[in-house]
XYZ file of C-alpha atoms in Angstrom:
611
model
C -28.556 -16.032 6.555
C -26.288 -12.829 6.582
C -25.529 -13.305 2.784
C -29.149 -13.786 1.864
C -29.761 -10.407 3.885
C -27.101 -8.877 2.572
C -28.274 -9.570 -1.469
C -31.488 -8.106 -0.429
C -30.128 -4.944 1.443
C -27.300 -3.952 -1.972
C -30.320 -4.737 -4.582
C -32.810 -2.517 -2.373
C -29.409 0.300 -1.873
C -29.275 0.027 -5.715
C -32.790 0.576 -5.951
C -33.064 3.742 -4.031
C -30.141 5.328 -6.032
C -31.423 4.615 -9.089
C -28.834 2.112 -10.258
C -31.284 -0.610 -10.904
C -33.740 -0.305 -13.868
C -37.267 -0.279 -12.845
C -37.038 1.837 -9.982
C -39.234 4.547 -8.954
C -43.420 4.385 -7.118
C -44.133 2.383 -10.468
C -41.191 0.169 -10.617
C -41.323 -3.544 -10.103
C -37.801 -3.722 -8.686
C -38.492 -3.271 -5.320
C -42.056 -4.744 -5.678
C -40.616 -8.302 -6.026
C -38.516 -7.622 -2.980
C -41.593 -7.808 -0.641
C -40.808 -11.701 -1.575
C -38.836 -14.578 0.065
C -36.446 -15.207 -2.394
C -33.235 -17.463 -3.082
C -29.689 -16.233 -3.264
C -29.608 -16.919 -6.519
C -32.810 -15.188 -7.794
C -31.366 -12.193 -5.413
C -27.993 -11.950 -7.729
C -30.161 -12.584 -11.097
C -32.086 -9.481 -10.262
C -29.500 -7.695 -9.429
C -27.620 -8.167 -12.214
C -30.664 -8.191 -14.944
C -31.225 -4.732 -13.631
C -27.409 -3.199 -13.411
C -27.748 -0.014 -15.196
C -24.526 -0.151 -17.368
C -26.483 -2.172 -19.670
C -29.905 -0.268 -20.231
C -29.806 1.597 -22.860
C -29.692 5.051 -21.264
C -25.871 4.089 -20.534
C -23.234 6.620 -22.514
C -20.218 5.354 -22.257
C -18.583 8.255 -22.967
C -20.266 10.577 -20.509
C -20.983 7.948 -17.543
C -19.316 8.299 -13.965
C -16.845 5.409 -13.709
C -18.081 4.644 -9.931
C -22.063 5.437 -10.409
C -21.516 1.806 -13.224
C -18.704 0.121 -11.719
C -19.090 -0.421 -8.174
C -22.529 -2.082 -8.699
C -21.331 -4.550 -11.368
C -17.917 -5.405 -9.160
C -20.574 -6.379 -6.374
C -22.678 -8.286 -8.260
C -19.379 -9.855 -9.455
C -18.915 -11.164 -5.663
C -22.179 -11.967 -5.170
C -22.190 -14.464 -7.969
C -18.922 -16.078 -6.855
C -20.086 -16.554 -3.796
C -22.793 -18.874 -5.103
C -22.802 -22.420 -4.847
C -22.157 -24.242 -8.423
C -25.339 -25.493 -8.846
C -26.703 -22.149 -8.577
C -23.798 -20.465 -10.581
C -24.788 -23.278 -13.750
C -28.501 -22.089 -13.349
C -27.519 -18.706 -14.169
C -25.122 -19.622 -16.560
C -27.697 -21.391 -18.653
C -30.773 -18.777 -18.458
C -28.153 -16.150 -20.246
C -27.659 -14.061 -16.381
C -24.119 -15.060 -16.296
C -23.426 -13.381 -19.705
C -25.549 -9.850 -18.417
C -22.479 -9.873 -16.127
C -19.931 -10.306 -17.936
C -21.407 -8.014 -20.548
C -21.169 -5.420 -17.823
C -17.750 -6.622 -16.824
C -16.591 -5.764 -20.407
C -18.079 -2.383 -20.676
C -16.436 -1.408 -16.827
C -13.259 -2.612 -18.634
C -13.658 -0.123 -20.921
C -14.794 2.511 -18.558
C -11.374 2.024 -16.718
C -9.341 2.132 -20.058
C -10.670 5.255 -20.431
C -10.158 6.942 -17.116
C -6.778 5.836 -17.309
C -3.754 8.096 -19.339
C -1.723 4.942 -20.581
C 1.161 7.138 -21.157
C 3.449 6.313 -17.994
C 5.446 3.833 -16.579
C 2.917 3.610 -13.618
C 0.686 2.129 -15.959
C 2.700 -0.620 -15.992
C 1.233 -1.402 -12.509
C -2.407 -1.666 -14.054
C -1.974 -2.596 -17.471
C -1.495 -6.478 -16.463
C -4.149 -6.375 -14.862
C -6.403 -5.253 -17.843
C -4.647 -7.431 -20.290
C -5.851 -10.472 -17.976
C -9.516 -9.403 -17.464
C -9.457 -8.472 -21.154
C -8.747 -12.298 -21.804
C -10.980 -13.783 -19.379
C -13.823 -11.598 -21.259
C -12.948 -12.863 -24.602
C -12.640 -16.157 -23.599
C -16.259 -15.671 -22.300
C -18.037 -13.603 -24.347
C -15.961 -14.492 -27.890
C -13.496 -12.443 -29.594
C -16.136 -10.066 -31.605
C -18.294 -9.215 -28.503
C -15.461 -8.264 -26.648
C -13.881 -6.426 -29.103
C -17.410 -4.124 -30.110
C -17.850 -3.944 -25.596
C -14.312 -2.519 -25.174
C -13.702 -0.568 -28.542
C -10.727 1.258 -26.114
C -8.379 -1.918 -25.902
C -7.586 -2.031 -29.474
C -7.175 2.101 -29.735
C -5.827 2.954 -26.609
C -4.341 -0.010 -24.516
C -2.473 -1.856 -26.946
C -0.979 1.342 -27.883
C 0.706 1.625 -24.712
C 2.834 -1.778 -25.642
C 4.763 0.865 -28.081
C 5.841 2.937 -25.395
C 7.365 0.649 -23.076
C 10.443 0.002 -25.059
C 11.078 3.857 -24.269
C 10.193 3.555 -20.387
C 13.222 0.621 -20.526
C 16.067 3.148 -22.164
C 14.735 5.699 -19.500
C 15.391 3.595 -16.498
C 18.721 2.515 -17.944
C 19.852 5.434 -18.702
C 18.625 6.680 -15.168
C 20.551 3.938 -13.335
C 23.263 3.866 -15.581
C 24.218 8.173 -14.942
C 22.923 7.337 -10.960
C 25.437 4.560 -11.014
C 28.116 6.466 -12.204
C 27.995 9.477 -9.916
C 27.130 6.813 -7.307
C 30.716 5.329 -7.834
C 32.079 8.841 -7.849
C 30.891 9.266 -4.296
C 32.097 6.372 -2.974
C 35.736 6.529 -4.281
C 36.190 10.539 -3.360
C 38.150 11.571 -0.593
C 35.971 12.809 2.312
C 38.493 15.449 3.763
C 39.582 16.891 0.146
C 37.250 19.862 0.006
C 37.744 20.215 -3.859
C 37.322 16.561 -4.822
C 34.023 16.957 -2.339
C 32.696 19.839 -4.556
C 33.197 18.397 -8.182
C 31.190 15.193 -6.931
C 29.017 17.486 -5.919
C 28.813 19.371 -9.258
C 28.713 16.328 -10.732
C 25.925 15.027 -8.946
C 23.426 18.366 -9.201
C 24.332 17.966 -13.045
C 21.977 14.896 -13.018
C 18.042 15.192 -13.324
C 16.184 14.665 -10.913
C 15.079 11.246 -11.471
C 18.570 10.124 -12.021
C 19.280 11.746 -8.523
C 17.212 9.076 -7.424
C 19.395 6.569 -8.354
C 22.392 7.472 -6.313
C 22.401 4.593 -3.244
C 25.060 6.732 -1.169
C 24.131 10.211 -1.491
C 24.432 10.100 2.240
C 28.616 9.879 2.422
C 28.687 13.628 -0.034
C 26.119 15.125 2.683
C 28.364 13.824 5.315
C 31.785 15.061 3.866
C 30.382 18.155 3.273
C 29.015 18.179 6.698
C 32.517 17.495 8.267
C 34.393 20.051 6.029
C 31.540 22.699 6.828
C 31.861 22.234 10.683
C 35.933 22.478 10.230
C 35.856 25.763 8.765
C 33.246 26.502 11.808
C 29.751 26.928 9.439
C 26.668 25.014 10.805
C 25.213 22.506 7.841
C 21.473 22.180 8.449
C 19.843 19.529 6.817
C 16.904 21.174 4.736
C 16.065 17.661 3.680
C 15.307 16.277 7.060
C 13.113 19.035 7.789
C 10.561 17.946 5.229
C 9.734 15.385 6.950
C 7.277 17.471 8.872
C 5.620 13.774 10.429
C 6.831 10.908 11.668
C 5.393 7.334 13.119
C 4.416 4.160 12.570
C 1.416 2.205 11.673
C -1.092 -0.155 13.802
C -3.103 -3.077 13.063
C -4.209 -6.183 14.842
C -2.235 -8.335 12.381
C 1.359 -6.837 12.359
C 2.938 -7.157 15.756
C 1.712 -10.856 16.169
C 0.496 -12.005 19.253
C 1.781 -9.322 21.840
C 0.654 -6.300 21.229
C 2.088 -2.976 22.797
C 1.269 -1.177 25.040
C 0.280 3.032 25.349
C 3.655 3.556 26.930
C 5.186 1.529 23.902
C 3.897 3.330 21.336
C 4.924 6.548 23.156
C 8.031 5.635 23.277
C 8.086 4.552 19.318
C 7.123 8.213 18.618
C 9.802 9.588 20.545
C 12.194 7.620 19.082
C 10.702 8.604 15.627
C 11.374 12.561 16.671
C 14.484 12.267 17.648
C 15.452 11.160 13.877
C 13.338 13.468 12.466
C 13.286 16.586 15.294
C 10.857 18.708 12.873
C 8.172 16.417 12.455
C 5.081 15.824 14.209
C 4.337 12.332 16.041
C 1.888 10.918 13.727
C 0.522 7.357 13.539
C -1.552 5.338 11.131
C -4.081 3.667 13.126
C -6.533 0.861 11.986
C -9.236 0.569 13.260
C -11.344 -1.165 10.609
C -9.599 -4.546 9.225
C -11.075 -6.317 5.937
C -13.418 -9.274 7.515
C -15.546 -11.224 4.515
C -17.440 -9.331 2.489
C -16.728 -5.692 3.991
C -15.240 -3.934 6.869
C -15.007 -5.039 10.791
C -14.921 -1.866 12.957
C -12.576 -2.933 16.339
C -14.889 -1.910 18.818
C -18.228 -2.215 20.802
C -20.346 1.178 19.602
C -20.886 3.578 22.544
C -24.197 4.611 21.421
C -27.112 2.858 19.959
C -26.690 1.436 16.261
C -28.977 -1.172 14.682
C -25.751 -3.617 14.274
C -28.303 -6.590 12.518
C -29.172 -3.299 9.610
C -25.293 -2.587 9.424
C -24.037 -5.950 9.066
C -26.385 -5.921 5.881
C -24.451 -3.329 5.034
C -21.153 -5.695 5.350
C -19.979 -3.608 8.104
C -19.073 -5.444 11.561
C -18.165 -5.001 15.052
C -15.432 -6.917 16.861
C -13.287 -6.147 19.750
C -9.365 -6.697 18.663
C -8.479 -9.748 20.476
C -4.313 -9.869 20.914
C -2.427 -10.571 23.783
C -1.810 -7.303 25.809
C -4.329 -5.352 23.078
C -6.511 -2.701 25.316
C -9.493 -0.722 23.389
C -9.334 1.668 21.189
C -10.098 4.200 23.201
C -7.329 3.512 25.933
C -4.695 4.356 23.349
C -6.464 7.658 22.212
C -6.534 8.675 25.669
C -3.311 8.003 26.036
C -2.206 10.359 22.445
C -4.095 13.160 23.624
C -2.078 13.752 26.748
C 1.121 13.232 24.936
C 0.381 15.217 21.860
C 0.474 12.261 19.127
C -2.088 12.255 16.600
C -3.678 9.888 15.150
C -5.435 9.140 11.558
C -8.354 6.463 12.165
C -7.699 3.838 8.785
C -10.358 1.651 7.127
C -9.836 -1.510 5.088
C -13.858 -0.905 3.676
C -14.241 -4.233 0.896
C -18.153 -3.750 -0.115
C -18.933 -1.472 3.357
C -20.133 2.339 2.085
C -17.103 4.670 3.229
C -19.332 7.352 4.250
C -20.759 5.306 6.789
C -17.862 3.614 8.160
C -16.571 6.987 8.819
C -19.511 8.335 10.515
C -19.266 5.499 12.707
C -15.420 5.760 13.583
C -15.870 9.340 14.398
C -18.784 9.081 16.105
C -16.989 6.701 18.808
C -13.797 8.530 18.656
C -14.892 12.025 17.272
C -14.180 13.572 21.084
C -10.303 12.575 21.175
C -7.719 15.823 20.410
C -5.349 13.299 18.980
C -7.691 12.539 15.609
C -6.479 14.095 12.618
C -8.827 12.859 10.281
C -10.235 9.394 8.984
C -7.567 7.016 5.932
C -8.839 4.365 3.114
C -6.973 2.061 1.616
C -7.896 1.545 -1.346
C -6.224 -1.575 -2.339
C -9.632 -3.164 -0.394
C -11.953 -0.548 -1.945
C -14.621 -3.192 -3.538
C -11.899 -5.766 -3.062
C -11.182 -8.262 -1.210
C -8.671 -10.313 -2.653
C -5.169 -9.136 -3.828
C -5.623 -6.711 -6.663
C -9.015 -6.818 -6.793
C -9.693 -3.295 -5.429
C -11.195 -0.130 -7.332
C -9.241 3.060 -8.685
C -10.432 6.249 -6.764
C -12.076 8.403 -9.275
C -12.301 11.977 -8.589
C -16.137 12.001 -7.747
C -15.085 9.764 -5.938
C -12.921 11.296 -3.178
C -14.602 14.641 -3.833
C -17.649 13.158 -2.045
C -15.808 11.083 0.597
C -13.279 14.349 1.528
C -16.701 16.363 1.583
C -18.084 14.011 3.683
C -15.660 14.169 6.522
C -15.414 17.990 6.324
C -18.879 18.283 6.899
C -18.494 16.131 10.664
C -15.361 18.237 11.113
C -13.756 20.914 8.850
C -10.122 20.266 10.573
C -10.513 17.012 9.463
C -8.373 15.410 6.796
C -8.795 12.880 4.047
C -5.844 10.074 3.100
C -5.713 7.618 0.482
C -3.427 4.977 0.262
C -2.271 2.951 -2.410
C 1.287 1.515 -3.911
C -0.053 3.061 -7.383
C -0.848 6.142 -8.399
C -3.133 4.965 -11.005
C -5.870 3.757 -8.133
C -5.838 8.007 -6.495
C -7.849 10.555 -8.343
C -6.412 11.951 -11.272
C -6.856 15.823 -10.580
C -9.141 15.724 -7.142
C -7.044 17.271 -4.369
C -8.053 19.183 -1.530
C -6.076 18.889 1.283
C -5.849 15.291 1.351
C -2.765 13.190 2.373
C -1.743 10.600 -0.364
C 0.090 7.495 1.211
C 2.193 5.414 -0.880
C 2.409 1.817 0.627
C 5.003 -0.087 -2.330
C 6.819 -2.980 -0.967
C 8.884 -6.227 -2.544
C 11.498 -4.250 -4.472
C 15.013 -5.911 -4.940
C 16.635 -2.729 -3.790
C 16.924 0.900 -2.891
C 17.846 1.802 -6.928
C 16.187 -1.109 -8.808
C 18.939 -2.694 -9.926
C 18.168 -6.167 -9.204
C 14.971 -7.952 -9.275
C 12.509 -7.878 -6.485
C 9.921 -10.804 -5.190
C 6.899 -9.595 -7.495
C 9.888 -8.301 -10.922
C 10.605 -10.549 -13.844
C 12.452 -8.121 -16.080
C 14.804 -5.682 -14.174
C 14.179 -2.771 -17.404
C 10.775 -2.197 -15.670
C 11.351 -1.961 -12.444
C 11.791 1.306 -11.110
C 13.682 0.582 -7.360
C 12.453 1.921 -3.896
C 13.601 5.559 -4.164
C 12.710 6.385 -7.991
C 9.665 4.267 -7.251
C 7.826 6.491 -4.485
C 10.104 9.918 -5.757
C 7.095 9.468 -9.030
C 4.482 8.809 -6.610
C 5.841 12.424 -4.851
C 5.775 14.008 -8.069
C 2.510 13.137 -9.189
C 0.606 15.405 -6.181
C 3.273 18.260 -5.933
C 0.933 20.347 -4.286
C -0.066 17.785 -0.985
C 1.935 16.076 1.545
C 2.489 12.291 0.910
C 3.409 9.781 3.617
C 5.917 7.137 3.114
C 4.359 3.522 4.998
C 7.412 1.662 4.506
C 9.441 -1.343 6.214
C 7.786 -3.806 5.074
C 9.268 -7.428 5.824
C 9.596 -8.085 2.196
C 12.355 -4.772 1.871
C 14.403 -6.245 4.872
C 16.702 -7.928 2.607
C 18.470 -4.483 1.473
C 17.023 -1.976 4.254
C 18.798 -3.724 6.439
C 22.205 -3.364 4.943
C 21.723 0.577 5.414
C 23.581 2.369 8.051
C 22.119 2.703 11.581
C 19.511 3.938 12.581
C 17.953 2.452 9.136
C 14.821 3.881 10.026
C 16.399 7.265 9.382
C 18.761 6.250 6.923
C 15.791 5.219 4.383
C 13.264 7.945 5.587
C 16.679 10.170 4.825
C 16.751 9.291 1.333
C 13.236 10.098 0.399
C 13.187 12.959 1.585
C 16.344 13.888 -0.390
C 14.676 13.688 -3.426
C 11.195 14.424 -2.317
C 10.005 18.068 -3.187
C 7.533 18.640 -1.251
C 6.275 17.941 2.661
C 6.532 14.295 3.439
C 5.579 12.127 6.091
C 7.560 8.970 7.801
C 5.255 5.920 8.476
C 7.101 2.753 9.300
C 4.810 -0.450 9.105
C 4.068 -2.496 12.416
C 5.353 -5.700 10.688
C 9.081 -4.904 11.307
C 8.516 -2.648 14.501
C 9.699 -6.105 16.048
C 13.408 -5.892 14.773
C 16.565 -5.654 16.291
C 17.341 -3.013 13.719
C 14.162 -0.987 14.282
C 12.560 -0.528 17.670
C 14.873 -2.985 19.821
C 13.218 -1.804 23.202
C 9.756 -3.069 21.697
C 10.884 -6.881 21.568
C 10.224 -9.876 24.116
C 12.742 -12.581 24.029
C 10.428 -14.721 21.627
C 9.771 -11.298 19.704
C 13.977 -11.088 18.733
C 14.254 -14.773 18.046
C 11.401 -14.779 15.465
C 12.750 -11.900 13.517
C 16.271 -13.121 13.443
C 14.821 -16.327 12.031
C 12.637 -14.192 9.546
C 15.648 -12.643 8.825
C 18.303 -15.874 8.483
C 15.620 -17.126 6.028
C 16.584 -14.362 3.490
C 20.069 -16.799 2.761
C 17.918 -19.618 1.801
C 19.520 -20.890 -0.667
C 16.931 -22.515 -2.711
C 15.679 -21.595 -6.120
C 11.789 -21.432 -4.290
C 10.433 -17.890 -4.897
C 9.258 -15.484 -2.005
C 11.609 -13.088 0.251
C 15.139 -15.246 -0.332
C 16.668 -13.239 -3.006
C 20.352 -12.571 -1.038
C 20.505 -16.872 -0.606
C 19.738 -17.238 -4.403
C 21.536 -14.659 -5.554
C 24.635 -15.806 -3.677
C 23.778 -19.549 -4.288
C 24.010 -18.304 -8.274
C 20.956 -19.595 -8.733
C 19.172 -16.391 -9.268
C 18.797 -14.265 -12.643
C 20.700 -11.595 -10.722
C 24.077 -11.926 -10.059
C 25.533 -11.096 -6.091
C 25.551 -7.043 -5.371
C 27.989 -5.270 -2.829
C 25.312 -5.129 -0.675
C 24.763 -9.275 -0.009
C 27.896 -9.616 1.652
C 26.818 -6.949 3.777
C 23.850 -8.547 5.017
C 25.858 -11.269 5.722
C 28.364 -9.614 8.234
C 25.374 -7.578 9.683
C 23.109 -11.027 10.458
C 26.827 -12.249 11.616
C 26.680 -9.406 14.218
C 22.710 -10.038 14.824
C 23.517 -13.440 16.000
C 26.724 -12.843 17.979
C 24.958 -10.080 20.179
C 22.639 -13.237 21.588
C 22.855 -14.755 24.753
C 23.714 -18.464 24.389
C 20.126 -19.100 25.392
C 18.337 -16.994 22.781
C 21.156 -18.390 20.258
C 19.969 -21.943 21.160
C 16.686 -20.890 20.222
C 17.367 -20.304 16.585
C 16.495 -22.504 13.820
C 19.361 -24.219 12.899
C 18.313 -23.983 9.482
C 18.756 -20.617 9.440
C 22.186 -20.638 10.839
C 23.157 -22.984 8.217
C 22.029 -20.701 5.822
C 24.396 -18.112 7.169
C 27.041 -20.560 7.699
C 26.680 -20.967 4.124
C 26.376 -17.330 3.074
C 29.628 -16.996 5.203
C 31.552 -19.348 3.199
C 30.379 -18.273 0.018
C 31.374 -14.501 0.533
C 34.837 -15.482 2.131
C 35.186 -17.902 -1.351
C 35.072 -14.342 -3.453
């Protein structure tokens, strides 16, 4: 019943915007809506009247998200069909209105997009595959004449990414070498301190980047500054201006923490970075089927059966030791933390979501503003989510100025590609990148097949800096999938990594480290139950898995040789430090290991001594 509803509610939305053909006193559109109809004759109406394919349509003038957004909806609509009524509209010519309008959105997003990085790379995939799927549809020559911009523009880009290779080896290769020059100086010879230096402010920026121990020439010139009595401040580390960690009902597992917890998470973040501000990343709107469920019970009086038309929801979080919303807010105003309210929208309307966030927690000191990430804007399934245009988050940042001008707009995404291209205000840009092989991208990560095009952790979210000079960015990092090298970083590695961003970060940055690994014994320690340390040791033991099986293994399989990467200094590394992990255990927790895991150590062990 909601999904017949909720056909009815985005073709009548559509209507009243002016989206749909046929709209108007006189229009018939909203005439046939007075009717019981199917789901099926719903989506055929919807998508006989999308207006990217009336004639009135210029391609070349049209707002990207005035066309797009209503054919990516009708898109989901359709799929969620059953067959019987996906063949009807296949066979009455409906399906091919779509995919017509799929094509010329294609070529809408070809446009908006430069094709002249290697960001692109992060998109361009995903063009080239929709691209095929339309061709196989539609035929080569329809295609072709409905996205004249693949043939002049995208392919184009396939000549420049031969160049975006040489530049990351060349990057990696002058990173490496200065890299090697750090590691073999002496610490306490002043002079040999100060050509490494020289040599290392000789390289550009980007191939700054690629330095992994930048952090022993700080330190020797630390030591040798304090010896000749001179105080070395760390400019770096005061660019990180906030600091904290991100909530959600899905990353701490069962047990949730409590206000105390997370007080004591942002005083922990302070004390490694003493000039920032506690900040934390707060969801309270998770993905849920088609759209967006808000984690709460509203306070005042909302038509809930109009709004879930509207895919938005309502649901209290429901984890072990989870109090409301509003508990925790309480909690951050007396204690000075603040707090930016996140949304995971799918098809909900962001305007509204927001309204209704800030309308339940407008009255709490410790809200900084309202966060989207976009990676579930119109999507919900990986990669499915829309690019940001700048109309776009012109209207939404408007928006939230108008309930409160103090209030700031963020936008997070792992690509830069999916932000607005010139639209900036005030807003915070969040970079959320995870799965890389290591700090300097010299070895494959989980997602990488060629090691020329990836980029590595640092260089990766330095260009994501770059790209808005002028606004602060936050850093969400620590993501499970990164553990395999983070955790080979000197202690506290929550500092160590924030560190190095900063380093080559030019502007104001913020520190957000993900709830997923909050549970670590290398992280937040004094967050963890018993259970809560053996299940991330286990997570962690699994990294030596030796088998040639894809996913977060890469140390086991590149130490079992069965990996297109050879071993790095780091593996052994891990080793000794999951060696240490396990040793600190009390028999009993010990006992409560997988013994697979152990094996794999046992095995990593022997390896490493072998070389």
């Amino acid at each position: 019943m909601r999904r017949r509803k909720a056909w009815k509610f985005a073709v009548a939305c559509l209507a009243m915007a002016g989206i749909l053909q046929g709209t108007g006193a006189a229009g018939g559109t909203m005439a046939a809506y007075a009717q019981e109809e199917t789901g099926a004759d719903a989506v055929k109406d919807l998508i006989l009247g999308l207006a990217i394919n009336q004639e009135s349509f210029d391609p070349d003038t049209a707002e990207t998200s005035e066309y797009r957004e209503p054919v990516v909806l009708a898109r989901a609509l359709f799929d969620s069909l059953g067959e019987d009524e996906q063949e009807e509209l296949a066979n009455d010519g409906t399906l091919e209105e779509l995919e017509m309008a799929e094509a010329k959105v294609l070529n809408l997003w070809i446009r908006d997009t430069p094709l002249d990085a290697v960001e692109d790379g992060g998109v361009t995939w995903i063009m080239e595959e929709r691209y095929d799927t339309l061709v196989e549809a539609l035929g080569e020559e329809t295609a072709a004449e409905l996205i004249p911009l693949y043939e002049t523009k995208f392919l184009p880009y396939n000549d420049l990414v031969p160049q975006f290779q040489e530049e990351k080896r060349t990057n990696l290769e002058e990173g490496l070498r200065v890299d090697t020059l750090i590691q073999e100086m002496d610490p306490e010879d002043g002079e040999a301190v100060a050509q490494v230096r020289e040599s290392y402010d000789a390289l550009t920026e980007m191939q700054q980047a690629y330095v992994e121990h930048y952090s022993l020439l700080k330190n020797a010139e630390g030591k040798l500054a304090e010896a000749q009595g001179q105080a070395a401040e760390d400019t770096d580390l005061a660019r990180v201006t906030s600091s904290g960690v991100r909530s959600s009902v899905y990353g701490l597992g069962d047990q949730w923490l409590l206000p105390e917890q997370w007080g004591e998470i942002t005083e922990q973040m302070q004390e490694w970075y003493p000039a920032s501000q506690p900040v934390l990343v707060w969801i309270v709107g998770h993905l849920s089927d088609m759209g967006c469920t808000l984690e709460f019970t509203p306070s005042q009086e909302v038509d809930t059966e109009q709004l879930a038309e509207q895919y938005i929801y309502f649901g209290e979080p429901d984890r072990n030791n989870h109090l409301s919303h509003e508990e925790y807010f309480d909690y951050f105003d007396q204690h000075g933390i603040k707090v930016y309210l996140q949304v995971e929208p799918g098809f909900a309307d962001v305007d509204t979501l927001m309204d209704l966030i800030l309308q339940q927690y407008g009255d709490h000191e410790c809200v900084a503003g309202c966060g989207v990430d976009v990676e579930w804007y119109y999507g919900i399934t990986d990669d499915s989510g829309l690019p940001v245009t700048d109309a776009l988050a012109e209207k939404w940042d408007t928006h939230l100025k108008e309930l409160n001008p103090d209030y700031r707009l963020f936008l997070k995404h792992y690509n830069i590609r999916y932000l607005p291209s010139t639209y900036r205000s005030d807003i915070l840009f969040v970079d959320d990148s995870q799965g890389f092989g290591s700090m300097i991208g010299d070895v494959l990560g989980i997602y990488d097949e060629n090691v020329d095009d990836v980029l590595g952790f640092v260089p990766e979210f330095k260009r994501f800096a770059d790209a808005f000079p002028e606004n602060e960015v936050l850093y969400q990092i620590g993501y499970t999938a990164d553990a395999a090298w983070y955790n080979t970083l000197e202690d506290p590695v929550v500092r160590s990594l924030g560190l190095r961003l900063a380093e080559v970060t030019k502007q104001n940055c913020g520190i957000i480290w993900v709830d997923f690994s909050i549970k670590y014994p290398m992280t937040f320690p004094q967050t963890m139950t018993k259970d809560d340390k053996t299940n991330a040791i286990n997570e962690l033991l699994s990294y030596l898995n030796p088998s040639e099986n894809g996913g977060d293994n890469i140390i086991g399989r590149r130490l079992a040789g069965v990996s297109t990467d050879a071993a790095t200094a780091r593996d052994p590394l891990y080793v000794e430090k999951m060696r240490e992990m396990v040793d600190a255990l009390s028999e009993e927790e010990k006992d409560a290991l997988d013994p697979e895991g152990l094996s794999y150590l046992e095995n990593a062990e022997s390896i490493v001594a072998a070389e």
